[in-house]
Amino acid sequence: MAAKRILVVDDELGITRGIMMNLEGAGEYEVRTENKARDTLTAARDFRPDLILLDVMMPEMDGGDVASELRDDPVLKDIPIVFLTAAISIEETGGHEKVSGPMVYLAKPVVTSELTKCIERHLRQQSPS
Amino acid sequence: MPTDDPDGAASHSADQPQSRWNDMMAFLGSWSKAWITAASFQLVVVVGIIDVITGYEVSVSLFYLLPVSLSTWFAGRAAGASVAAFSTVVWLAADLVRRPHYHHPLTPLWNALIMGLWFAVVVTLLDILKWTHANLEATVLQRTGKLRNEIEGRCRVEDQLTQTNADLRVIRQQLQESLDDLRKSHAELQHTQLQLIEAAKMESIGRMAAGIAHEVKNPLMTLSLGADYLFERGSTRHDEVELLKDMKDAVQRASGIINLLMDYSKPRPLQLVNEDVNSIIESSLELMRHQLIKHNVSVVRKLQVSLPPLLLDQRRMQHVFLNLFTNAVQAMSGGGTLTVRSRAEADATSEAPGGGTAGGAGRVFVEVEDTGPGVPQEHIASLFEPFFTTKGPGEETGLGLSIVQRLVTIHGGSIAVGNCPEGGARFVLTFNYRTKG
Ligand SMILES: Nc1ncnc2c1ncn2[C@@H]1O[C@H](COP(=O)(O)OP(=O)(O)OP(=O)(O)O)[C@@H](O)[C@H]1O
Ligand SMILES: [Mg+2]
């Protein structure tokens, strides 16, 4: 089974690098990182990820706008998106993801094990369709 | 003030003999004047007879003065004058009977004339005396009347004063009531003001929290991911593994503070489940295990088994205990003992008839004690205030206990702080329970 491709979009270099090293270290993922919100669409078209981790608060363009651009794209619209946000507390999410409508949120700072669990859950939901 | 007898003690004692004398005079005066006059005439006759028998003229002659004086005093001037005239005649008669051998036949007449004159003088003097006495009596009566009036006036004034006093007392009572009302409203106002201040504080904390959350959580996430990575594929050296665990703990604590600040300003609804508070205590102690060992703190559990279940939000209660335990550990810098006690107390009235499986109500107490220095008396009042801390700047936020109190309060419980007799701090949490049969 081929490694799942994950696109990580966050303006913090440390975060994208950290996620990439942790996920790739597990050997099951191929990760591409993007630090400029504006370039997300290009990167996604090029990389064709199975899931996108998207920071909510970024300069220039916030995660919500990026997500709606992705949803408007015929090719990319079905890729699951998990938002990373500093605006909700861990207490609020109960330490896990928070699902609000079609949106899935993870509260920063998220530990790698939670991140992996969340990715797995949404990849699996994706695969039958 | 007690109302005294109008005839004050001072005047009374002086009046005593005088008034007895007056009574006697009045008693004699009540005999009719005629009777006294008649008695006086008879007395004159008796004295005359004695005069004749004794023949001792000068001494016995003085006795004529008795009827003359009596009649003058009690029956008036006219009666006195007639008794005096009669006395003169009797004296003359007695003289003639006794001494028929005067040198000159007119000598007895002359003697009688002198005697009569003496009697007249006595009558006149007595009359004047009586008149003066009557005047004096009138004056005294008048004075007494005046005094009585004055005393009555005083009594009246005193009555009025008493009345006024009573009125004043009523007014005072009313004033006291208004004052109490005022005090109460003042206390209520103060309470409202405190609440407003509290709300304002919370709002500003919330705004600040939202502002710094983003700035702090991103770097925290970088740290956390780095630690995760190194932990997963780092060395197997024990101390390095511990170091990485500490790093991860530190990140969680730091992000916990931000979360606290965010939650503090907008508390979310509780997720209440029937919980055994002992199990929350145990899980919190488990979470603290590393810290407790590191700081040389031993734990004593005195948990009552099979406590009645409480409706609690497990995560939040864990938070409460973690805060209390952390404070205790921080208070015991050189190590010590942390004692956690739990016990239930049923309300005396809640026992349903029949007992057995019937439900009951009561309270569950949880006590957290340490062997640190305790809380100074002057800090006790402000301990639960947000931002109150005695720990170094930058180290702690001072929010811990204020959040603890809020969390306990929204569970319907209460928290109090005091010191153990042995010196450490003691926090007592109280929760109400009500179980169905
Ligand atoms: N067990 C204890 N023994 C002695 N003093 C205590 C204890 N617990 C709390 N205090 C005092 O109460 C103060 C306030 O405690 P609180 O938990 O609210 O804030 P903090 O511990 O200073 O900071 P943090 O927000 O990190 O908890 C402390 O600074 C300390 O002086
Ligand atoms: Mg504290």
Coordinates of C-alpha atoms and ligand atoms in Angstrom, one line a residue:
Chain A
M1 CA 0.0 0.0 0.0
A2 CA 1.4 3.3 -1.1
A3 CA 2.2 6.0 1.5
K4 CA -0.6 8.4 2.0
R5 CA 0.2 11.9 0.9
I6 CA -0.4 14.7 3.4
L7 CA -0.1 18.4 2.6
V8 CA 0.7 20.6 5.6
V9 CA -0.1 24.3 5.3
D10 CA 1.1 26.6 8.1
D11 CA 3.0 29.8 8.1
E12 CA 5.2 28.6 10.9
L13 CA 8.2 26.8 9.5
G14 CA 8.8 25.0 12.8
I15 CA 5.4 23.5 12.7
T16 CA 5.4 22.3 9.1
R17 CA 8.9 20.8 9.6
G18 CA 7.9 19.2 12.9
I19 CA 4.8 17.6 11.4
M20 CA 6.7 16.4 8.3
M21 CA 9.4 14.8 10.4
N22 CA 7.0 13.1 12.7
L23 CA 4.7 11.8 10.1
E24 CA 7.4 10.7 7.7
G25 CA 9.3 9.1 10.6
A26 CA 6.4 6.7 11.0
G27 CA 7.0 5.7 7.4
E28 CA 3.4 5.6 6.4
Y29 CA 3.1 9.1 5.0
E30 CA 4.6 11.2 2.3
V31 CA 4.4 14.8 3.4
R32 CA 4.7 18.1 1.6
T33 CA 4.8 21.3 3.4
E34 CA 3.7 24.8 2.3
N35 CA 4.3 28.0 4.3
K36 CA 2.4 30.4 2.0
A37 CA -1.3 30.2 2.2
R38 CA -1.6 31.7 -1.3
D39 CA 0.3 28.8 -2.8
T40 CA -1.9 26.1 -1.3
L41 CA -4.0 25.5 -4.4
T42 CA -0.9 25.2 -6.7
A43 CA 0.8 22.9 -4.2
A44 CA -2.4 20.7 -3.9
R45 CA -2.8 20.5 -7.7
D46 CA 0.8 19.5 -8.0
F47 CA 1.0 17.1 -5.0
R48 CA -2.6 15.6 -5.1
P49 CA -2.7 14.9 -1.3
D50 CA -5.0 12.4 0.4
L51 CA -5.5 14.9 3.2
I52 CA -4.7 18.5 3.9
L53 CA -3.7 19.9 7.4
L54 CA -4.5 23.5 7.3
D55 CA -3.7 26.2 9.7
V56 CA -6.6 28.6 10.4
M57 CA -4.8 31.8 11.2
M58 CA -2.3 32.8 8.7
P59 CA -1.2 36.2 7.3
E60 CA -2.4 37.2 3.9
M61 CA -5.1 34.6 3.7
D62 CA -6.7 32.6 6.5
G63 CA -7.4 28.9 6.5
G64 CA -11.2 29.4 5.9
D65 CA -10.5 31.2 2.6
V66 CA -8.0 28.6 1.5
A67 CA -10.5 25.9 2.3
S68 CA -13.3 27.5 0.2
E69 CA -10.9 27.8 -2.7
L70 CA -10.1 24.1 -2.4
R71 CA -13.8 23.3 -2.3
D72 CA -14.5 25.3 -5.4
D73 CA -11.8 23.4 -7.3
P74 CA -13.4 20.4 -9.2
V75 CA -10.4 18.3 -8.8
L76 CA -9.5 19.1 -5.2
K77 CA -12.9 19.5 -3.7
D78 CA -13.2 16.1 -2.1
I79 CA -9.9 16.1 -0.3
P80 CA -10.5 16.0 3.5
I81 CA -9.2 19.0 5.4
V82 CA -8.3 19.1 9.0
F83 CA -7.9 22.5 10.5
L84 CA -5.2 23.4 13.0
T85 CA -6.2 26.2 15.3
A86 CA -4.9 28.1 18.3
A87 CA -8.3 29.8 18.8
I88 CA -9.9 26.9 20.6
S89 CA -8.6 25.4 23.8
I90 CA -7.8 21.8 24.3
E91 CA -10.4 21.8 27.0
E92 CA -12.9 22.7 24.4
T93 CA -12.0 19.8 22.1
G94 CA -11.5 17.5 25.0
G95 CA -8.0 16.9 23.8
H96 CA -9.3 15.5 20.5
E97 CA -10.6 16.9 17.3
K98 CA -13.6 19.0 17.2
V99 CA -16.1 18.5 14.4
S100 CA -18.3 21.5 13.5
G101 CA -20.4 20.8 10.5
P102 CA -18.1 19.6 7.7
M103 CA -15.1 21.2 9.5
V104 CA -12.7 19.2 11.6
Y105 CA -10.5 21.1 14.0
L106 CA -7.5 20.2 16.0
A107 CA -6.4 22.5 18.8
K108 CA -2.8 23.6 18.8
P109 CA -0.5 22.4 20.2
V110 CA -1.5 18.9 19.2
V111 CA 0.6 15.9 20.1
T112 CA 1.8 13.7 17.3
S113 CA -0.2 10.6 18.5
E114 CA -3.5 12.6 18.4
L115 CA -2.6 14.1 15.0
T116 CA -2.0 10.6 13.5
K117 CA -5.2 9.2 15.0
C118 CA -7.1 12.1 13.5
I119 CA -5.5 11.7 10.0
E120 CA -6.2 8.0 10.0
R121 CA -9.9 8.5 10.9
H122 CA -10.5 10.9 8.1
L123 CA -8.5 9.0 5.5
R124 CA -10.5 5.9 6.3
Q125 CA -13.8 7.8 5.9
Q126 CA -12.5 8.9 2.6
S127 CA -11.3 5.7 1.1
P128 CA -14.6 3.8 0.3
S129 CA -16.0 6.7 -1.9
Chain B
M1 CA -36.4 59.2 86.5
P2 CA -38.7 58.2 89.3
T3 CA -41.3 60.7 90.4
D4 CA -40.8 61.7 94.0
D5 CA -43.5 62.3 96.6
P6 CA -44.5 66.0 96.1
D7 CA -43.8 66.7 99.8
G8 CA -40.1 66.3 99.4
A9 CA -38.1 64.7 102.1
A10 CA -36.3 67.9 102.9
S11 CA -39.4 69.9 103.9
H12 CA -41.2 67.0 105.5
S13 CA -38.8 66.3 108.4
A14 CA -38.8 70.0 109.4
D15 CA -42.6 70.1 109.2
Q16 CA -43.2 67.1 111.4
P17 CA -43.5 68.7 115.0
Q18 CA -45.2 71.8 113.6
S19 CA -47.9 69.9 111.9
R20 CA -48.6 67.8 115.1
W21 CA -49.0 71.1 117.0
N22 CA -51.4 72.4 114.3
D23 CA -53.4 69.2 114.6
M24 CA -53.9 69.7 118.3
M25 CA -54.9 73.3 117.8
A26 CA -57.3 72.4 115.2
F27 CA -58.7 69.7 117.5
L28 CA -59.2 72.2 120.3
G29 CA -60.5 74.8 117.8
S30 CA -63.1 72.4 116.7
W31 CA -64.8 72.7 120.1
S32 CA -67.4 75.4 119.9
K33 CA -66.3 78.7 121.2
A34 CA -69.2 78.8 123.6
W35 CA -68.1 75.6 125.2
I36 CA -64.6 76.9 125.7
T37 CA -65.9 80.2 127.1
A38 CA -68.2 78.3 129.5
A39 CA -65.3 76.1 130.6
S40 CA -63.1 79.1 131.1
F41 CA -65.8 80.7 133.3
Q42 CA -66.0 77.5 135.4
L43 CA -62.2 77.4 135.6
V44 CA -62.2 81.0 136.9
V45 CA -64.7 80.0 139.6
V46 CA -62.5 77.0 140.5
V47 CA -59.3 79.2 140.7
G48 CA -61.3 81.7 142.8
I49 CA -62.3 78.9 145.3
I50 CA -58.7 77.7 145.4
D51 CA -57.6 81.4 145.9
V52 CA -59.9 81.7 148.9
I53 CA -58.9 78.4 150.4
T54 CA -55.1 78.8 150.1
G55 CA -55.1 82.6 150.7
Y56 CA -51.7 82.7 149.0
E57 CA -52.5 85.5 146.8
V58 CA -49.7 86.1 144.3
S59 CA -49.0 82.5 143.1
V60 CA -52.6 81.5 142.8
S61 CA -53.5 84.8 141.0
L62 CA -51.4 83.7 138.2
F63 CA -53.7 80.7 137.5
Y64 CA -56.5 83.2 136.5
L65 CA -54.3 83.7 133.4
L66 CA -55.1 80.2 132.3
P67 CA -58.8 80.5 131.5
V68 CA -58.2 84.1 130.2
S69 CA -55.6 82.8 127.7
L70 CA -57.6 79.8 126.7
S71 CA -60.7 81.7 126.0
T72 CA -58.8 84.4 124.1
W73 CA -57.0 82.0 122.0
F74 CA -59.8 79.6 121.1
A75 CA -62.9 81.8 121.5
G76 CA -61.7 85.2 120.4
R77 CA -61.0 88.6 121.8
A78 CA -64.5 89.2 123.1
A79 CA -64.7 85.9 125.0
G80 CA -61.2 86.6 126.4
A81 CA -62.2 90.1 127.5
S82 CA -65.4 88.8 129.3
V83 CA -63.5 86.0 131.0
A84 CA -60.8 88.6 132.0
A85 CA -63.5 90.8 133.5
F86 CA -65.1 87.9 135.3
S87 CA -61.7 86.8 136.6
T88 CA -61.1 90.4 138.0
V89 CA -64.4 90.3 139.8
V90 CA -63.8 86.8 141.2
W91 CA -60.3 87.9 142.3
L92 CA -61.7 90.9 144.0
A93 CA -64.4 88.8 145.7
A94 CA -61.7 86.3 146.8
D95 CA -59.5 89.1 148.1
L96 CA -62.3 90.6 150.1
V97 CA -63.2 87.2 151.6
R98 CA -59.5 86.5 152.5
R99 CA -58.3 89.9 153.7
P100 CA -60.8 92.1 155.3
H101 CA -58.1 94.2 157.1
Y102 CA -56.8 96.6 154.5
H103 CA -55.6 100.0 155.8
H104 CA -57.8 101.8 153.3
P105 CA -61.1 100.4 152.2
L106 CA -60.4 101.2 148.5
T107 CA -57.1 99.2 148.3
P108 CA -58.8 96.0 147.1
L109 CA -60.5 97.9 144.4
W110 CA -57.2 99.4 143.2
N111 CA -55.6 96.0 143.3
A112 CA -58.5 94.5 141.3
L113 CA -58.1 97.4 138.7
I114 CA -54.4 96.6 138.2
M115 CA -55.2 92.9 137.9
G116 CA -57.9 93.7 135.3
L117 CA -55.4 95.8 133.4
W118 CA -53.0 92.9 133.4
F119 CA -55.6 90.6 132.1
A120 CA -56.5 93.1 129.4
V121 CA -52.8 93.3 128.3
V122 CA -52.6 89.5 128.2
V123 CA -55.8 89.3 126.1
T124 CA -54.5 92.0 123.7
L125 CA -51.1 90.3 123.4
L126 CA -52.5 86.9 122.8
D127 CA -54.9 88.3 120.2
I128 CA -52.1 89.9 118.4
L129 CA -50.1 86.7 118.6
K130 CA -53.0 84.7 117.3
W131 CA -53.5 87.1 114.4
T132 CA -49.8 86.9 113.5
H133 CA -49.9 83.1 113.9
A134 CA -52.9 82.9 111.6
N135 CA -51.1 85.1 109.1
L136 CA -48.0 82.9 109.3
E137 CA -50.1 79.9 108.8
A138 CA -51.7 81.4 105.8
T139 CA -48.3 82.3 104.4
V140 CA -47.1 78.8 105.1
L141 CA -50.3 77.3 103.4
Q142 CA -49.8 79.6 100.5
R143 CA -46.1 78.6 100.2
T144 CA -47.1 75.0 100.5
G145 CA -49.7 75.4 97.8
K146 CA -47.1 77.1 95.6
L147 CA -44.6 74.3 96.3
R148 CA -47.2 71.7 95.5
N149 CA -48.1 73.5 92.3
E150 CA -44.4 73.7 91.4
I151 CA -44.0 70.0 92.2
E152 CA -47.0 69.1 90.2
G153 CA -45.7 71.2 87.4
R154 CA -42.4 69.4 87.6
C155 CA -44.2 66.1 87.7
R156 CA -46.1 67.1 84.6
V157 CA -42.8 68.1 82.9
E158 CA -41.3 64.8 84.0
D159 CA -44.3 63.0 82.5
Q160 CA -43.8 64.9 79.3
L161 CA -40.1 64.0 79.4
T162 CA -40.9 60.4 79.9
Q163 CA -43.3 60.5 77.0
T164 CA -40.8 62.3 74.9
N165 CA -38.2 59.7 75.9
A166 CA -40.5 57.0 74.8
D167 CA -41.1 58.8 71.6
L168 CA -37.4 59.2 71.1
R169 CA -36.9 55.5 71.7
V170 CA -39.4 54.7 69.0
I171 CA -37.7 57.1 66.6
R172 CA -34.4 55.6 67.5
Q173 CA -35.8 52.2 66.8
Q174 CA -37.0 53.4 63.4
L175 CA -33.7 55.0 62.7
Q176 CA -31.9 51.7 63.6
E177 CA -34.2 49.9 61.2
S178 CA -33.5 52.3 58.4
L179 CA -29.8 52.0 59.2
D180 CA -30.0 48.3 59.0
D181 CA -31.9 48.6 55.7
L182 CA -29.2 51.0 54.5
R183 CA -26.5 48.7 55.6
K184 CA -28.1 45.8 53.8
S185 CA -28.5 47.7 50.6
H186 CA -25.0 48.9 50.9
A187 CA -23.7 45.3 51.3
E188 CA -25.8 44.3 48.3
L189 CA -24.4 47.2 46.3
Q190 CA -20.9 46.3 47.3
H191 CA -21.6 42.7 46.2
T192 CA -23.0 43.8 42.9
Q193 CA -20.0 46.1 42.4
L194 CA -17.6 43.2 43.1
Q195 CA -19.5 41.1 40.6
L196 CA -19.2 43.8 38.1
I197 CA -15.5 44.2 38.7
E198 CA -15.2 40.5 38.5
A199 CA -17.0 40.4 35.2
A200 CA -14.9 43.2 33.8
K201 CA -11.8 41.5 34.9
M202 CA -12.9 38.3 33.2
E203 CA -13.7 40.1 30.1
S204 CA -10.2 41.6 29.9
I205 CA -8.6 38.3 30.7
G206 CA -10.6 36.8 27.9
R207 CA -9.5 39.4 25.4
M208 CA -6.0 39.1 26.5
A209 CA -6.1 35.3 26.3
A210 CA -7.5 35.3 22.8
G211 CA -4.7 37.8 21.8
I212 CA -1.9 35.8 23.1
A213 CA -3.3 32.3 22.3
H214 CA -2.2 32.4 18.7
E215 CA 1.2 33.9 19.5
V216 CA 2.0 31.4 22.2
K217 CA 0.5 28.2 20.9
N218 CA 2.3 28.2 17.6
P219 CA 5.8 28.1 19.2
L220 CA 4.5 25.6 21.7
M221 CA 3.4 23.4 18.9
T222 CA 6.8 23.6 17.3
L223 CA 8.4 22.6 20.6
S224 CA 5.9 19.8 21.1
L225 CA 6.5 18.3 17.7
G226 CA 10.2 18.5 18.2
A227 CA 10.0 16.7 21.5
D228 CA 7.6 14.1 20.0
Y229 CA 10.1 13.4 17.2
L230 CA 13.1 13.1 19.4
F231 CA 11.1 11.0 21.8
E232 CA 10.0 8.5 19.1
R233 CA 13.4 8.0 17.6
G234 CA 15.8 9.4 20.1
S235 CA 18.3 7.7 22.3
T236 CA 17.5 5.0 24.7
R237 CA 19.4 6.8 27.4
H238 CA 17.2 7.0 30.5
D239 CA 18.0 10.6 31.4
E240 CA 17.4 11.8 27.8
V241 CA 14.0 10.1 27.8
E242 CA 13.1 11.8 31.1
L243 CA 14.3 15.1 29.7
L244 CA 12.0 14.8 26.7
K245 CA 9.1 13.8 28.9
D246 CA 9.7 16.9 31.0
M247 CA 9.7 19.0 27.8
K248 CA 6.4 17.6 26.7
D249 CA 5.0 18.1 30.2
A250 CA 6.2 21.7 30.1
V251 CA 4.5 22.3 26.7
Q252 CA 1.3 20.8 28.0
R253 CA 1.4 23.0 31.1
A254 CA 2.1 26.1 29.2
S255 CA -0.7 25.5 26.8
G256 CA -2.8 24.6 29.8
I257 CA -2.4 28.1 31.1
I258 CA -3.5 29.7 27.9
N259 CA -6.5 27.3 27.8
L260 CA -7.3 28.3 31.4
L261 CA -7.3 31.9 30.5
M262 CA -9.5 31.3 27.5
D263 CA -11.9 29.1 29.4
Y264 CA -11.9 31.4 32.4
S265 CA -13.6 34.1 30.4
K266 CA -16.2 31.9 28.7
P267 CA -17.0 28.9 30.7
R268 CA -18.7 26.2 28.8
P269 CA -21.6 24.0 30.0
L270 CA -20.6 21.3 32.4
Q271 CA -20.7 17.7 31.3
L272 CA -22.2 16.2 34.4
V273 CA -21.9 12.5 35.1
N274 CA -22.5 10.6 38.3
E275 CA -18.9 10.3 39.5
D276 CA -17.2 8.9 42.5
V277 CA -15.1 11.7 43.6
N278 CA -12.5 9.3 45.0
S279 CA -11.7 8.0 41.5
I280 CA -11.2 11.6 40.3
I281 CA -8.8 12.1 43.2
E282 CA -7.0 9.0 42.3
S283 CA -6.7 9.8 38.6
S284 CA -5.5 13.3 39.5
L285 CA -2.9 11.9 41.8
E286 CA -1.8 9.6 39.0
L287 CA -1.4 12.6 36.7
M288 CA 0.8 14.2 39.4
R289 CA 2.9 11.2 40.0
H290 CA 6.0 12.5 38.4
Q291 CA 5.9 15.8 40.1
L292 CA 5.2 14.3 43.5
I293 CA 8.1 12.0 43.2
K294 CA 10.4 14.7 41.9
H295 CA 9.6 17.0 44.8
N296 CA 9.8 14.3 47.4
V297 CA 6.2 14.5 48.4
S298 CA 4.5 11.5 49.9
V299 CA 0.8 11.0 49.6
V300 CA -1.5 9.9 52.4
R301 CA -5.0 8.9 51.2
K302 CA -7.8 8.8 53.7
L303 CA -10.7 8.2 51.3
Q304 CA -14.0 7.0 52.6
V305 CA -15.0 3.9 50.6
S306 CA -18.4 3.9 48.7
L307 CA -19.1 7.6 48.8
P308 CA -22.4 8.6 47.4
P309 CA -21.9 9.5 43.7
L310 CA -21.8 13.2 42.8
L311 CA -22.8 14.9 39.6
L312 CA -19.5 16.2 38.4
D313 CA -17.7 17.1 35.2
Q314 CA -14.8 14.8 35.5
R315 CA -12.3 16.8 33.5
R316 CA -13.0 20.0 35.3
M317 CA -12.8 18.3 38.7
Q318 CA -9.5 16.8 37.7
H319 CA -8.4 20.3 36.9
V320 CA -9.5 21.4 40.4
F321 CA -7.4 18.7 42.1
L322 CA -4.4 19.2 39.9
N323 CA -4.4 22.9 40.9
L324 CA -4.7 22.1 44.6
F325 CA -2.0 19.4 44.4
T326 CA 0.3 21.6 42.4
N327 CA 0.0 24.4 44.9
A328 CA 0.7 22.0 47.7
V329 CA 3.8 20.6 46.0
Q330 CA 5.0 24.2 45.4
A331 CA 4.3 25.1 49.0
M332 CA 6.5 22.2 50.3
S333 CA 9.7 23.1 48.7
G334 CA 11.8 20.6 50.6
G335 CA 9.3 17.8 50.3
G336 CA 6.5 16.8 52.7
T337 CA 3.3 15.0 53.0
L338 CA 0.1 15.6 51.0
T339 CA -3.0 14.3 52.7
V340 CA -6.2 13.8 50.8
R341 CA -9.3 13.0 52.8
S342 CA -12.9 12.4 51.6
R343 CA -16.0 11.7 53.7
A344 CA -19.7 11.9 53.4
E345 CA -22.2 13.3 55.9
A346 CA -25.9 12.5 55.5
D347 CA -28.4 15.2 56.4
A348 CA -30.1 14.2 59.6
T349 CA -33.5 15.0 58.1
S350 CA -33.0 13.2 54.8
E351 CA -33.3 9.7 56.1
A352 CA -36.5 8.4 54.4
P353 CA -38.8 6.3 56.5
G354 CA -38.2 2.7 56.1
G355 CA -34.5 3.2 55.5
G356 CA -32.8 0.5 53.5
T357 CA -32.6 1.4 49.9
A358 CA -34.2 4.8 50.3
G359 CA -32.3 7.7 48.9
G360 CA -30.8 10.5 50.9
A361 CA -29.2 13.9 50.8
G362 CA -26.1 15.2 52.4
R363 CA -22.7 16.5 51.7
V364 CA -19.4 15.2 50.6
F365 CA -16.2 16.8 52.0
V366 CA -12.8 16.6 50.3
E367 CA -9.9 17.9 52.3
V368 CA -6.4 18.6 50.8
E369 CA -3.7 19.2 53.3
D370 CA 0.0 19.8 53.0
T371 CA 2.9 20.2 55.5
G372 CA 4.1 23.4 54.0
P373 CA 4.2 26.8 55.7
G374 CA 0.4 27.3 55.5
V375 CA -1.4 30.5 54.4
P376 CA -0.7 33.7 56.3
Q377 CA -3.8 35.1 57.9
E378 CA -3.6 38.3 55.8
H379 CA -3.6 36.4 52.5
I380 CA -6.6 34.2 53.3
A381 CA -9.2 36.8 52.1
S382 CA -7.5 37.4 48.7
L383 CA -6.3 33.8 48.0
F384 CA -9.2 33.1 45.5
E385 CA -8.8 36.3 43.7
P386 CA -7.6 36.1 40.1
F387 CA -4.0 37.1 39.7
F388 CA -3.3 36.8 43.4
T389 CA 0.1 35.1 43.7
T390 CA 3.0 35.2 46.1
K391 CA 5.2 33.3 43.7
G392 CA 7.8 35.0 41.6
P393 CA 6.8 37.1 38.6
G394 CA 6.7 35.2 35.4
E395 CA 6.5 31.9 37.3
E396 CA 2.8 31.7 38.0
T397 CA -0.3 33.5 36.9
G398 CA -2.2 33.5 40.2
L399 CA -5.2 32.2 38.4
G400 CA -5.1 28.7 39.8
L401 CA -7.3 29.1 42.9
S402 CA -9.7 31.6 41.3
I403 CA -10.4 29.0 38.6
V404 CA -10.7 26.3 41.2
Q405 CA -13.2 28.3 43.1
R406 CA -15.2 29.0 39.9
L407 CA -15.2 25.4 38.9
V408 CA -16.3 24.2 42.4
T409 CA -19.0 26.8 42.5
I410 CA -20.5 25.9 39.2
H411 CA -20.8 22.4 40.5
G412 CA -22.9 23.8 43.3
G413 CA -20.1 23.2 45.8
S414 CA -17.9 25.5 47.9
I415 CA -14.3 25.8 48.8
A416 CA -12.7 27.2 52.0
V417 CA -9.1 27.6 53.1
G418 CA -7.6 27.4 56.5
N419 CA -4.5 26.1 58.2
C420 CA -4.0 22.8 60.0
P421 CA -3.1 23.0 63.6
E422 CA 0.3 21.6 62.7
G423 CA 0.9 24.4 60.2
G424 CA 0.2 23.4 56.7
A425 CA -2.6 24.7 54.5
R426 CA -5.9 22.9 54.3
F427 CA -8.4 23.3 51.5
V428 CA -11.9 22.0 52.2
L429 CA -14.3 21.3 49.3
T430 CA -17.9 20.7 50.0
F431 CA -20.4 19.2 47.6
N432 CA -24.1 18.5 48.1
Y433 CA -25.5 15.1 47.0
R434 CA -29.0 13.7 46.6
T435 CA -29.4 10.1 45.8
K436 CA -32.5 8.3 44.6
G437 CA -33.7 5.2 46.4
Ligands
LIG1 N1 -1.0 24.9 49.7 C1 -0.7 26.2 49.8 N2 0.1 26.5 50.9 C2 0.5 27.8 51.0 N3 0.1 28.8 50.2 C3 -0.7 28.5 49.2 C4 -1.1 27.2 48.9 N4 -1.9 27.2 47.9 C5 -2.0 28.4 47.4 N5 -1.2 29.3 48.2 C6 -1.1 30.7 48.0 O1 -2.1 31.2 47.2 C7 -1.6 31.9 46.1 C8 -2.5 31.8 45.0 O2 -2.6 30.5 44.5 P1 -3.0 30.3 43.0 O3 -3.0 28.8 42.8 O4 -4.3 31.0 42.8 O5 -1.9 31.0 42.2 P2 -0.4 30.5 42.0 O6 -0.2 29.1 42.4 O7 0.5 31.5 42.6 O8 -0.3 30.6 40.4 P3 -1.0 29.6 39.4 O9 -1.9 30.4 38.6 O10 0.1 29.0 38.6 O11 -1.7 28.5 40.1 C9 -0.2 31.3 45.9 O12 0.6 32.2 45.3 C10 0.2 31.0 47.4 O13 0.7 32.1 48.0
MG2 MG -1.4 27.5 41.8

